[in-house]
Coordinates of C-alpha atoms and ligand atoms in Angstrom, one line a residue:
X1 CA -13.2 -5.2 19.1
X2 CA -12.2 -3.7 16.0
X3 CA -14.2 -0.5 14.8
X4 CA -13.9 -0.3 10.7
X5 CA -14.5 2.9 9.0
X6 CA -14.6 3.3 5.4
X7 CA -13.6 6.1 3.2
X8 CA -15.1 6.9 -0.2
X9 CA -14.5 9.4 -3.0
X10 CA -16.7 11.2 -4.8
X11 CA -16.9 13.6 -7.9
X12 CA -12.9 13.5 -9.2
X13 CA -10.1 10.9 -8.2
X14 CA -6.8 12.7 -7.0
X15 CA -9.2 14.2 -4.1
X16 CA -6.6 13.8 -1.4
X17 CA -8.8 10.6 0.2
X18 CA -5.3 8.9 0.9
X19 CA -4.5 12.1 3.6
X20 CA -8.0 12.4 4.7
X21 CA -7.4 8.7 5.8
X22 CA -3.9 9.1 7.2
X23 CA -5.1 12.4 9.1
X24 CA -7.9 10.3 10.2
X25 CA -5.8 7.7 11.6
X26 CA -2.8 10.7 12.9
X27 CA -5.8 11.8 15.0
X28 CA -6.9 8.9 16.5
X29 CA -3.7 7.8 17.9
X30 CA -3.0 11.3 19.4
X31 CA -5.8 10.1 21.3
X32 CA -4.1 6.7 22.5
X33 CA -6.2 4.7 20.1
X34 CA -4.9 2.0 17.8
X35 CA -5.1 2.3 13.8
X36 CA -4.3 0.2 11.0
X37 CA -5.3 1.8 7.7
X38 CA -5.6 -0.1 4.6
X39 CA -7.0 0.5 0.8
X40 CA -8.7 -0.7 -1.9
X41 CA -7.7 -0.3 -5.7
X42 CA -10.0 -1.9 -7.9
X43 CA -7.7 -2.0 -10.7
X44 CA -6.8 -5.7 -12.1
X45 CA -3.1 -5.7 -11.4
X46 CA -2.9 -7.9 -8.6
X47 CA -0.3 -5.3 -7.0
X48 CA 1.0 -1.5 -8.5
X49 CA 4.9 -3.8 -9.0
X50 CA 4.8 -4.1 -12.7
X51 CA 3.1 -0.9 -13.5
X52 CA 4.9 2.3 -14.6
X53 CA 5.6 5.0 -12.4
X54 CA 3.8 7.4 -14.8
X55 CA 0.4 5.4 -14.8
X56 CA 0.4 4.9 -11.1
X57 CA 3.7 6.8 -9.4
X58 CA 5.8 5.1 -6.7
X59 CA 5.6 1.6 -5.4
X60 CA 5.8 1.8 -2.3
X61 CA 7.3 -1.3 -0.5
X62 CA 6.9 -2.4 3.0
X63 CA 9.3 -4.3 5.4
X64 CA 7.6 -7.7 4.8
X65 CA 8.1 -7.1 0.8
X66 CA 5.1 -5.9 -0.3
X67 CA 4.7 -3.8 -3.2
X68 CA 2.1 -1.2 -2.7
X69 CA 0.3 2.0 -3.9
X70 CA 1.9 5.0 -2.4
X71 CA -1.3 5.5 -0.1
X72 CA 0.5 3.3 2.2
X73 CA 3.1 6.2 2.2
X74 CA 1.0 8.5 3.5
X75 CA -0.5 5.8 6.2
X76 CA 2.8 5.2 7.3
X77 CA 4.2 8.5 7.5
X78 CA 1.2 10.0 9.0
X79 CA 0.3 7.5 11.9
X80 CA 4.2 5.8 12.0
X81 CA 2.9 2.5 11.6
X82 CA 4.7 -0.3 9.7
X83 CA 1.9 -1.8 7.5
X84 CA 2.5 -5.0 5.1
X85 CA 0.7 -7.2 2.3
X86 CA -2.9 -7.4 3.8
X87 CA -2.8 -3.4 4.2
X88 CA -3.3 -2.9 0.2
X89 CA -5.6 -5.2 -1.3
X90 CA -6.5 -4.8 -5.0
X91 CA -9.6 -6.7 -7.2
X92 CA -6.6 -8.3 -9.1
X93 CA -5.2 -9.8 -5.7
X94 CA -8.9 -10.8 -4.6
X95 CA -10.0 -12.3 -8.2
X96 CA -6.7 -14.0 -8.0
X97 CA -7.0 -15.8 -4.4
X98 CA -11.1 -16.6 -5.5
X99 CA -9.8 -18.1 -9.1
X100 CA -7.1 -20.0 -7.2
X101 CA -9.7 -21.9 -4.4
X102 CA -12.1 -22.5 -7.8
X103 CA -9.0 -24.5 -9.3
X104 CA -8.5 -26.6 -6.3
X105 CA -12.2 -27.4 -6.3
X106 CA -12.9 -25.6 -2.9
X107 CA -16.1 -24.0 -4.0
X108 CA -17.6 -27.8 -4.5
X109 CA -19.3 -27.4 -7.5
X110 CA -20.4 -23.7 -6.9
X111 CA -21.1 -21.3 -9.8
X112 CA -18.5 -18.8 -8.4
X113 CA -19.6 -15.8 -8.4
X114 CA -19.1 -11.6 -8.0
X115 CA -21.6 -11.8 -5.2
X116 CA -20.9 -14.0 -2.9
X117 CA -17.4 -14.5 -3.9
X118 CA -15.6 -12.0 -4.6
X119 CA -17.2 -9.7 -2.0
X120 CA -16.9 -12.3 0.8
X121 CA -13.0 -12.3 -0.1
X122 CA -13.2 -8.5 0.5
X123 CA -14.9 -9.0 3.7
X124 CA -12.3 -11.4 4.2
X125 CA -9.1 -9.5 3.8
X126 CA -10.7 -6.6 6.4
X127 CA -11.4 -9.6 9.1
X128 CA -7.6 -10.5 8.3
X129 CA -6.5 -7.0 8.4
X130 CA -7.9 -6.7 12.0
X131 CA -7.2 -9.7 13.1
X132 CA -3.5 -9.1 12.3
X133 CA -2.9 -5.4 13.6
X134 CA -6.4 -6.0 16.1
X135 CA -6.3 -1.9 16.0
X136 CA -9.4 0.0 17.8
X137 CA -10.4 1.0 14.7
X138 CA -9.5 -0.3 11.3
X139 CA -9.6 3.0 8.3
X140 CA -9.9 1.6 5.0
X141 CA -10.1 3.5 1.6
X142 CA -11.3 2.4 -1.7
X143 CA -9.5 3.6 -4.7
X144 CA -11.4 5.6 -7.6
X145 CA -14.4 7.3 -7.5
X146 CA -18.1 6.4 -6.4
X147 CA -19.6 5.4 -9.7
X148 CA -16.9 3.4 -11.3
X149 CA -18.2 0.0 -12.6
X150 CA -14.1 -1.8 -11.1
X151 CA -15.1 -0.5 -7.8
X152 CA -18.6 -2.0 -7.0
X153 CA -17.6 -5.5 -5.5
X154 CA -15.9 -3.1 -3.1
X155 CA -18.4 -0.9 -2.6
X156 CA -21.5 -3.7 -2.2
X157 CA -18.8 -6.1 0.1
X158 CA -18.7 -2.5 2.8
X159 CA -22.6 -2.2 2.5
X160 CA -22.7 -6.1 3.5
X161 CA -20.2 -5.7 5.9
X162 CA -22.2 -2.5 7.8
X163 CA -25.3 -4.4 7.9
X164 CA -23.8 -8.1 9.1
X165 CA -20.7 -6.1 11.7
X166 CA -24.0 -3.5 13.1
X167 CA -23.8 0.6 12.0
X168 CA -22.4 1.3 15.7
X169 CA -19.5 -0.4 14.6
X170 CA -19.0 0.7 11.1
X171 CA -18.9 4.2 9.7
X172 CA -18.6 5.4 6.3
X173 CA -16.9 8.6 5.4
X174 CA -17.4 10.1 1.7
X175 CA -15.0 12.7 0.3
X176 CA -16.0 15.1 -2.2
X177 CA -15.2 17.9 -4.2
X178 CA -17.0 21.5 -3.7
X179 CA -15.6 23.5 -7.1
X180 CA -15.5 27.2 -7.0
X181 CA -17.2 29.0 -9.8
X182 CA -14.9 32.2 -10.0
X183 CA -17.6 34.0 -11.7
X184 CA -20.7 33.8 -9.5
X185 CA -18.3 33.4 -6.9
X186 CA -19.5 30.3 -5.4
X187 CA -18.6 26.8 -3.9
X188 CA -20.9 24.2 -5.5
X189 CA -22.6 21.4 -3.6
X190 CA -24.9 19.9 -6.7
X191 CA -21.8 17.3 -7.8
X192 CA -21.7 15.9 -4.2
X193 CA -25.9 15.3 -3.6
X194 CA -25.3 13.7 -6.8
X195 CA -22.5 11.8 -5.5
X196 CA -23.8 10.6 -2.5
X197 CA -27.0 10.3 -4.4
X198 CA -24.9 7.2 -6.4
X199 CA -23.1 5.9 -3.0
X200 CA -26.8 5.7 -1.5
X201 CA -28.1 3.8 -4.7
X202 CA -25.6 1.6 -4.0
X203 CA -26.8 1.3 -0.2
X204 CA -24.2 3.3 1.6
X205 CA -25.6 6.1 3.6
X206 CA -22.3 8.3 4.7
X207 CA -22.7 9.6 7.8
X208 CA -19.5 11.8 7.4
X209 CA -18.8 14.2 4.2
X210 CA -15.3 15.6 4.1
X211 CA -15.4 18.0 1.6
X212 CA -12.4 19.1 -0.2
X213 CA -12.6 23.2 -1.2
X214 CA -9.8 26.4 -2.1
X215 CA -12.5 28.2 -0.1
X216 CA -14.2 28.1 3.5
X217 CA -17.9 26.7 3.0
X218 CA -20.1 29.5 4.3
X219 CA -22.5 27.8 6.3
X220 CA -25.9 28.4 4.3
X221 CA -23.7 25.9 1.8
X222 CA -23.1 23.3 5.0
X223 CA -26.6 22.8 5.8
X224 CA -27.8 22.7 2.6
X225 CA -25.2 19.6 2.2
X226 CA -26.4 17.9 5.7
X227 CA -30.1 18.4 4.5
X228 CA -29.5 17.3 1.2
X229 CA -27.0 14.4 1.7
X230 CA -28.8 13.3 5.1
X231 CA -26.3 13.9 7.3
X232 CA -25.9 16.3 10.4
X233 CA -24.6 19.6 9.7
X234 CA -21.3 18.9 12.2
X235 CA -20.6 15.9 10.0
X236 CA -19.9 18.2 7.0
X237 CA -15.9 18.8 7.7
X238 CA -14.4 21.2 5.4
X239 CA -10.5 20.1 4.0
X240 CA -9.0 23.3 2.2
X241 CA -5.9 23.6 0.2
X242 CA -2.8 23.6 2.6
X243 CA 0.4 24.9 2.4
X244 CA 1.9 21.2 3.6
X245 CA 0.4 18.5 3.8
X246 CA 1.2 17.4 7.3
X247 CA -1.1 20.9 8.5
X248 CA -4.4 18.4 7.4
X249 CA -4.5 17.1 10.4
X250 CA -4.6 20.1 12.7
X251 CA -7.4 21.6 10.8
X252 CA -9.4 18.7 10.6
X253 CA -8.6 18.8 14.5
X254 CA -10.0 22.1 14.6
X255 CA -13.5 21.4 13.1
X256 CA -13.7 18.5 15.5
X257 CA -13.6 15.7 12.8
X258 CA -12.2 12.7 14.8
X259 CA -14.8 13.4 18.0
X260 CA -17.9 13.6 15.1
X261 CA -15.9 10.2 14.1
X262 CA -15.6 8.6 18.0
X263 CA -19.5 10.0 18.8
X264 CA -20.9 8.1 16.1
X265 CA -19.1 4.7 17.0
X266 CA -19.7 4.8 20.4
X267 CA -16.2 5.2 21.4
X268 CA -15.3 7.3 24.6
X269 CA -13.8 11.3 23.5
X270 CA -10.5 11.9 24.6
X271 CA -8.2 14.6 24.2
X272 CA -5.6 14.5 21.4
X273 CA -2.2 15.4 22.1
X274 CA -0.9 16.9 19.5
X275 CA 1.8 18.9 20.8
X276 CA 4.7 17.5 18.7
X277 CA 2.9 17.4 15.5
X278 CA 1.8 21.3 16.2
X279 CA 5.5 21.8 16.7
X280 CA 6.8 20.0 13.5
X281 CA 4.2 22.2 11.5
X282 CA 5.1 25.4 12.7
X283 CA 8.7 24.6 11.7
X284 CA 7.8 23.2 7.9
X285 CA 6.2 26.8 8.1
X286 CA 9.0 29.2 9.6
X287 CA 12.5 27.7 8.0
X288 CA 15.6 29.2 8.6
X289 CA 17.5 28.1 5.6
X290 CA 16.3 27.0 1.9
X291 CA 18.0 24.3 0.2
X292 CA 17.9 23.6 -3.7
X293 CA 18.8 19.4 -4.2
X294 CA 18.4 17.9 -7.6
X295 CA 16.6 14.7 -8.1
X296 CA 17.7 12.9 -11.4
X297 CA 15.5 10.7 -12.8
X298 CA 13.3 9.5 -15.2
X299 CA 10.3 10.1 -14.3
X300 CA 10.3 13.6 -13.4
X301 CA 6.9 14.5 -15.2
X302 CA 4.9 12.7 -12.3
X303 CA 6.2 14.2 -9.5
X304 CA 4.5 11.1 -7.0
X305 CA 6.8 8.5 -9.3
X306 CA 8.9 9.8 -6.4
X307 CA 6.6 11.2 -3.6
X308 CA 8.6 8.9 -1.0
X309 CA 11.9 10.5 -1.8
X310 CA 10.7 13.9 -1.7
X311 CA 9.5 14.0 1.2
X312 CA 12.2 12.2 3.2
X313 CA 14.2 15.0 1.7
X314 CA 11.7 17.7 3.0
X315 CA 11.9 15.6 6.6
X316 CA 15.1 15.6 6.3
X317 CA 14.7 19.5 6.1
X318 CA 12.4 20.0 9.0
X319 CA 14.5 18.7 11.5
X320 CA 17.3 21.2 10.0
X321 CA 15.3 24.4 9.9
X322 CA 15.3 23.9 5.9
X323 CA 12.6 24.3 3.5
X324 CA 14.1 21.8 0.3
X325 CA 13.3 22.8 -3.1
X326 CA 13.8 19.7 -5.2
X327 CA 14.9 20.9 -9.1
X328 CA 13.8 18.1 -11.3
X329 CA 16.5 17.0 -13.5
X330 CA 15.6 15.0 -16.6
X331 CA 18.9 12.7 -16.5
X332 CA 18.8 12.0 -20.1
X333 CA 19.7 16.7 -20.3
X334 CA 23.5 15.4 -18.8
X335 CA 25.0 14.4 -21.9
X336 CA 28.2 15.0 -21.1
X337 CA 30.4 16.8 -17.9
X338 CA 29.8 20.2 -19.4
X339 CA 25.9 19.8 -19.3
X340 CA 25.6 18.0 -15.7
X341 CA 27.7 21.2 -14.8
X342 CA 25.0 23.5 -16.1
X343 CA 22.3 21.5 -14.4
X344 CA 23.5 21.1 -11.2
X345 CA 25.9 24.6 -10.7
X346 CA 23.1 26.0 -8.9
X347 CA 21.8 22.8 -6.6
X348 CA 23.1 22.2 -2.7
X349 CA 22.7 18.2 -3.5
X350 CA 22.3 15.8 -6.1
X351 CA 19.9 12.7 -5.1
X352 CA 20.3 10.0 -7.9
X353 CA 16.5 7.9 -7.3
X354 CA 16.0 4.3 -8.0
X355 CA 14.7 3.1 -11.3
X356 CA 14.8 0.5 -14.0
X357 CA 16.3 0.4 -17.8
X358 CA 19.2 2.3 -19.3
X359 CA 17.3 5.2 -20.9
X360 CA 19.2 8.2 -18.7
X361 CA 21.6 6.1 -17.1
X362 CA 24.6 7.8 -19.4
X363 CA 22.9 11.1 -17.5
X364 CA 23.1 10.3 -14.3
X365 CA 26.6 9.0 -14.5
X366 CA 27.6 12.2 -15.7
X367 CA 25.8 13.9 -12.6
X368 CA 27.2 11.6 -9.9
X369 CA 30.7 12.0 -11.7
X370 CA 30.0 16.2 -11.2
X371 CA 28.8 15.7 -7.6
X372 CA 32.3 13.3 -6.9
X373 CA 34.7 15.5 -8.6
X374 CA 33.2 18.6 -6.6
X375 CA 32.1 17.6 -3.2
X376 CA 28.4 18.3 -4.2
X377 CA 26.8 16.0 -1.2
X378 CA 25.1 12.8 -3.5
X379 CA 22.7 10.6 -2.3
X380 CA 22.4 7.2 -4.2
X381 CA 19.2 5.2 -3.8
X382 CA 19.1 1.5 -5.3
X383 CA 19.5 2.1 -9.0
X384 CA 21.5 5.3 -7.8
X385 CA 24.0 3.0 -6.2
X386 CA 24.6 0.9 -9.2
X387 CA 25.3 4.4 -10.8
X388 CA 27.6 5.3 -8.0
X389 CA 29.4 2.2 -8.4
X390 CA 29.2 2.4 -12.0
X391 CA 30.8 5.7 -12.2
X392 CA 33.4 5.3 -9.6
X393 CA 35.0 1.8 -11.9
X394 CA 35.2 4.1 -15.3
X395 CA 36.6 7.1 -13.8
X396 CA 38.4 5.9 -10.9
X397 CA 39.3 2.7 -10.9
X398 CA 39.8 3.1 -14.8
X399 CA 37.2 -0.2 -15.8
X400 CA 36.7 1.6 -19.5
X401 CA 32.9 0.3 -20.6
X402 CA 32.0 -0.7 -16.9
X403 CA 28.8 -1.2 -16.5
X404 CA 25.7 -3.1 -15.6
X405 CA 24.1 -5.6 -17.2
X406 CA 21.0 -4.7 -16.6
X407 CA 22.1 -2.3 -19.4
X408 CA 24.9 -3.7 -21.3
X409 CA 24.8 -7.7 -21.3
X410 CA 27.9 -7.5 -22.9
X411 CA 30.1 -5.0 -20.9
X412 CA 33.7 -5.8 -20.0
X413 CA 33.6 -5.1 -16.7
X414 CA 30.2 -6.2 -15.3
X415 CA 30.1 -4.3 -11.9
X416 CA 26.8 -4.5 -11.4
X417 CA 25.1 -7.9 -11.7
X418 CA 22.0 -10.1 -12.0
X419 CA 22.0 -11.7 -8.2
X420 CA 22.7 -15.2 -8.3
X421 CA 19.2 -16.1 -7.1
X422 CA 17.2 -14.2 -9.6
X423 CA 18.9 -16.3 -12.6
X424 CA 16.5 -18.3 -12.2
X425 CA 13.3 -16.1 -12.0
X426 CA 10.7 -15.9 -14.9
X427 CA 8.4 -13.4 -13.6
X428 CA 7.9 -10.1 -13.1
X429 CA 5.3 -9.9 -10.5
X430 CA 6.8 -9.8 -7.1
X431 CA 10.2 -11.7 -7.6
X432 CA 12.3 -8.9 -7.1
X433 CA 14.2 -9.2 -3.7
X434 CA 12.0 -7.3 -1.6
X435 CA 11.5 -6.3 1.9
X436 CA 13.5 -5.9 4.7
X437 CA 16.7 -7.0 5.4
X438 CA 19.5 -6.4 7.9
X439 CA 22.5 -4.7 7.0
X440 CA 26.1 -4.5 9.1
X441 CA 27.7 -0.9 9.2
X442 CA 31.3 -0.8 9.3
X443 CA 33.0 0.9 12.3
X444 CA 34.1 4.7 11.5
X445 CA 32.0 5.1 8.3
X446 CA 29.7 8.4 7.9
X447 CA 27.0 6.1 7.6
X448 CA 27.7 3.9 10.8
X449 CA 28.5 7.4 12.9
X450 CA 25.1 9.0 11.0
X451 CA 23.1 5.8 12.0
X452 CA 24.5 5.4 15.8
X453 CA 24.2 1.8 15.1
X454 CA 26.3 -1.0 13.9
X455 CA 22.8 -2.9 12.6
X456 CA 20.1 -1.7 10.5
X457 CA 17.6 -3.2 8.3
X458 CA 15.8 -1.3 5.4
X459 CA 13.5 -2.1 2.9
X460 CA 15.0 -3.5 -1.0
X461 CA 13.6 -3.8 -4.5
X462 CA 15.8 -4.8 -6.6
X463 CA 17.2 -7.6 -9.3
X464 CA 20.9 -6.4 -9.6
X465 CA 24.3 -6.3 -7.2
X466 CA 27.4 -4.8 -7.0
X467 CA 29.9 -7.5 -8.4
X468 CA 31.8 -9.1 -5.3
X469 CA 34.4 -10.0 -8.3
X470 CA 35.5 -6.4 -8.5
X471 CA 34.8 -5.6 -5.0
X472 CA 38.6 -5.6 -3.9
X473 CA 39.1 -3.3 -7.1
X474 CA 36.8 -0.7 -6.2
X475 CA 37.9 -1.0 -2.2
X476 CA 41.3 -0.4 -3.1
X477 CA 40.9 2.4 -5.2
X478 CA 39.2 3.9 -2.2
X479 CA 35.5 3.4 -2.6
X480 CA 34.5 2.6 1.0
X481 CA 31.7 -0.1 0.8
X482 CA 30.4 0.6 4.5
X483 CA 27.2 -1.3 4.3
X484 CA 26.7 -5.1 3.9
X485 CA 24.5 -8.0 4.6
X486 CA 24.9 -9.3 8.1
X487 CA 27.6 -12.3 5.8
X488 CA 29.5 -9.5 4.1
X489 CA 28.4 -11.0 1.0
X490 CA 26.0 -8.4 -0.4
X491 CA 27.3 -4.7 -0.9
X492 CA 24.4 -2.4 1.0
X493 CA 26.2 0.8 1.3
X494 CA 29.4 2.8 -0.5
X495 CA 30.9 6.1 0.4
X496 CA 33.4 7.8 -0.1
X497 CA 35.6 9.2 3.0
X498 CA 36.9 11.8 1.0
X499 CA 33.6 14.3 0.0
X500 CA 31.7 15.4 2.6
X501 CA 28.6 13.2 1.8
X502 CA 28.7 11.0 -1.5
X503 CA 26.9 7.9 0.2
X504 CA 24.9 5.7 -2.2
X505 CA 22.8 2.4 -0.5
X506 CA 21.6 -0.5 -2.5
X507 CA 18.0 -0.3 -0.1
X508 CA 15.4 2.4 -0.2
X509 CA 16.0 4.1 2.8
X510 CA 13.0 6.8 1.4
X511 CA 9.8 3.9 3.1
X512 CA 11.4 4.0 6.5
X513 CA 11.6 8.2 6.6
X514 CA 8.5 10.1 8.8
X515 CA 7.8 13.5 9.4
X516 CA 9.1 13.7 13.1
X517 CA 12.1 11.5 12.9
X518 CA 14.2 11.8 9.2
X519 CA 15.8 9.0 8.0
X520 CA 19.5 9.4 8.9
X521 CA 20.8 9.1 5.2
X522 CA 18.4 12.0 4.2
X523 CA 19.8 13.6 7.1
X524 CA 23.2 13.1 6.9
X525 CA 22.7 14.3 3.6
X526 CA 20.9 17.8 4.4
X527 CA 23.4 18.3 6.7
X528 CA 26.3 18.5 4.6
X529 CA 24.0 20.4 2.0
X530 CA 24.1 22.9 4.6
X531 CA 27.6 23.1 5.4
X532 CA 28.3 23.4 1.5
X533 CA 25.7 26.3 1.7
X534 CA 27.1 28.3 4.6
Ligands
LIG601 N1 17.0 -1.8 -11.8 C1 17.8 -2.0 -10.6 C2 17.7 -3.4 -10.1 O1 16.7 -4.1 -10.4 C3 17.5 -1.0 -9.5 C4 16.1 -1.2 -8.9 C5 15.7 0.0 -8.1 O2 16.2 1.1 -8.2 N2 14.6 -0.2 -7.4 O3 18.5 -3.9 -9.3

């Protein structure tokens, strides 16, 4: 018996709704409760694949291949779940399934419609969503802001779904923003009532307003919320600013958020236990050591193109006793060895990203060939590998022109290459290989000793390969490849046994990292960043 409670926003997108639902779900399962969470984008894309990282930042994939908003990140990370397709739904994917049934004449003859259709597919994909994970309670956000035309099917199929499931199974939380006139000094509550005013127009009543704020609400300001927005003064929950995300949880802890949440379902209080999570925050917040690693990439203006990455590194860090400072390199700024020099003289790492085209690959190469030729510890992820292997057949191996084709259909020495099966792909949505796959360490690698295990299995997205025709090459001029599918066919992993860490892996090993357990290549990683340091 499934409980579903829905989060809104209200007033400004960007609130921070995506960690107000992964909190929510964190806190629940200190209390030996089951959670799935799962979100709502209204956009039209029928998943965030083909859209730029600047529009939208990271994809974030899960291990059966789905390509998601980064929300699911923050789900994962937060409540250590493994979430998949049905966890991110958007009015693209919905429109997409209700245009498909209308084409096979399953509607028989129906004008098809926004109401019922489309909103019974909604209520749909949260009866599949439960069905699947069958969580005590099901958290599920919808993208955008209370008010937006792309976000009412959503909206109207939760108000349906409240009145046909029963309110003491339902709940719906709205976040808001309280801005802070610096002048007359105080937090204002008008853009909320008006909110809440729109989500009630819409018939949502919230019984729950988590309210984001740089300053405590004095309580005058709480009640006049509760009276105004109809709710109890205890369900007004105050988020400030933190100093790390992962401390959201502990002060939404300590206003008594997911008891106010358990009361008004009718599900029995217990006590969270919190006791590691208390523990991981007080070490994000007392480091030992501070680590500078570069990313190089693309998109460096948007720092969530990335947000994955960057906080695997920062994991990485908490289980070393480091804070990690990323500098952001724009790759296309290594023109040549000099430059990458000057960029990276004052990092502990370099972490080459994942990413798609040639503009900046020239860049990175130059970095990775800086981080090889000086025992900088490198990290390679996906794109980063193709780099690795890139670099190491110009300047080692001696392949003058190597490259991929991806960015040089006409290269000499194609050492990266299209995989056989996406020849034949047209495509772009979803045809990338994606999702988890095994992978076979090889015995006495870094990566097989930093694992513990001889097989893995991490999550892909990509089109290209390293080139098994240049394989024996690459081997013999000492590039270890130390990671392959379970057939030995596809290269997974290179190192090199030399450096202290110059491991790149063809997989994004960033989706798998949490908080309390880093991923072992971040940590491997970190851990030679800090040997380099001391
Ligand atoms: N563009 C490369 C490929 O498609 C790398 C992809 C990535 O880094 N995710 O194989």
């Amino acid at each position: 018996m499934t409980k579903y409670i829905f989060i809104t926003g209200g007033v400004v997108s960007s609130l921070g709704k995506g960690i107000v639902a992964a909190s929510l779900g964190k806190l629940l399962r200190s209390r030996g409760y089951t959670v799935a969470n799962q979100k709502f984008d209204p956009y039209i894309n029928v998943d965030p694949g083909t859209m730029s990282p600047f529009q939208h930042g990271e994809v974030f994939v899960t291990d059966d291949g789905a390509e998601t908003d980064l929300d699911l990140g923050h789900y994962e990370r937060f409540t250590d779940t493994s979430l998949g397709h049905i966890n991110n739904v958007t009015s693209g994917s919905v429109y997409q399934t209700v245009i498909e049934k209308e084409r096979r004449g399953e509607y028989l003859g129906a004008t098809v419609q926004t109401i019922p259709h489309i909103t019974n597919e909604i209520k749909a994909r949260l009866q599949k969503a439960a069905k699947q994970f069958k969580p005590d309670f099901l958290i599920a956000e919808v993208g955008g802001t209370v008010g937006d035309i792309e976000g009412l099917p959503f909206i109207e199929a939760i108000r349906q779904f409240r009145v046909e499931e029963g309110y003491d199974k339902t709940l719906s939380i709205h976040v808001t923003l309280l801005p802070f006139l610096p002048t007359s000094g105080e937090l204002k509550t008008k853009p909320s009532q008006h909110s809440v005013n729109t989500l009630r127009s819409q018939g949502i009543q919230p019984e729950i307003l988590v309210c984001r704020t740089q300053k405590a609400i004095p309580k005058g300001e709480k009640n006049k919320l509760a009276l105004f927005c109809s709710v109890a003064p205890e369900c007004v929950i105050e988020c400030r600013d933190m100093s790390t995300i992962y401390e959201v949880p502990l002060a939404l802890e300590k206003q008594n958020f997911a008891n106010v949440v358990l009361k008004k379902l009718n599900m029995p209080l217990k006590k969270a236990n919190l006791d590691d999570w208390i523990h991981l925050v007080d070490k994000i917040k007392n480091p030992k050591h501070t680590l500078k690693v570069a990313l190089a990439g693309k998109y460096t203006k948007l720092s969530d193109a990335y947000i994955s990455v960057v906080e695997s590194l920062k994991h990485a860090g908490y289980a070393n006793d480091a804070k990690v400072e990323i500098k952001w390199v724009v790759s296309d700024e290594c023109t040549n060895l000099k430059k990458a020099k000057e960029v990276l003289k004052d990092v502990d790492a370099l972490v080459v990203p994942g990413g798609f085209g040639v503009r900046g690959i020239e860049g990175k190469l130059n970095a990775i060939r800086y981080a090889r030729e000086n025992n900088l510890p490198f990290l390679g992820l996906c794109l980063g590998l193709q780099c690795t292997v890139i670099e190491y057949a110009r300047n080692v191996v001696g392949l003058e022109g190597a490259n991929s084709t991806e960015f040089d259909e006409g290269t000499n020495y194609p050492v990266v290459d299209l995989m056989a099966e996406q020849k034949s792909v047209k495509g772009y949505g979803a045809t990338m290989r994606l999702g988890e796959y095994k992978c076979e360490l090889k015995a006495g690698t870094k990566v097989r000793n930093a694992y513990g295990s001889k097989i893995i299995s991490e999550r892909h997205r990509h089109r290209y390969e390293v080139n098994n025709e240049y394989k024996k090459l690459l081997e013999e001029k000492g590039l270890v490849i130390s990671g392959t599918s379970p057939d030995g066919f596809l290269a997974e992993i290179v190192e090199i046994p030399a450096n202290d860490w110059h491991v790149a892996c063809q997989f994004h090993p960033e989706f798998k990292s949490r908080p309390e357990k880093p991923h072992p290549l971040f940590n491997g990683l970190i851990k030679a960043a800090l040997r380099r340091k001391s």
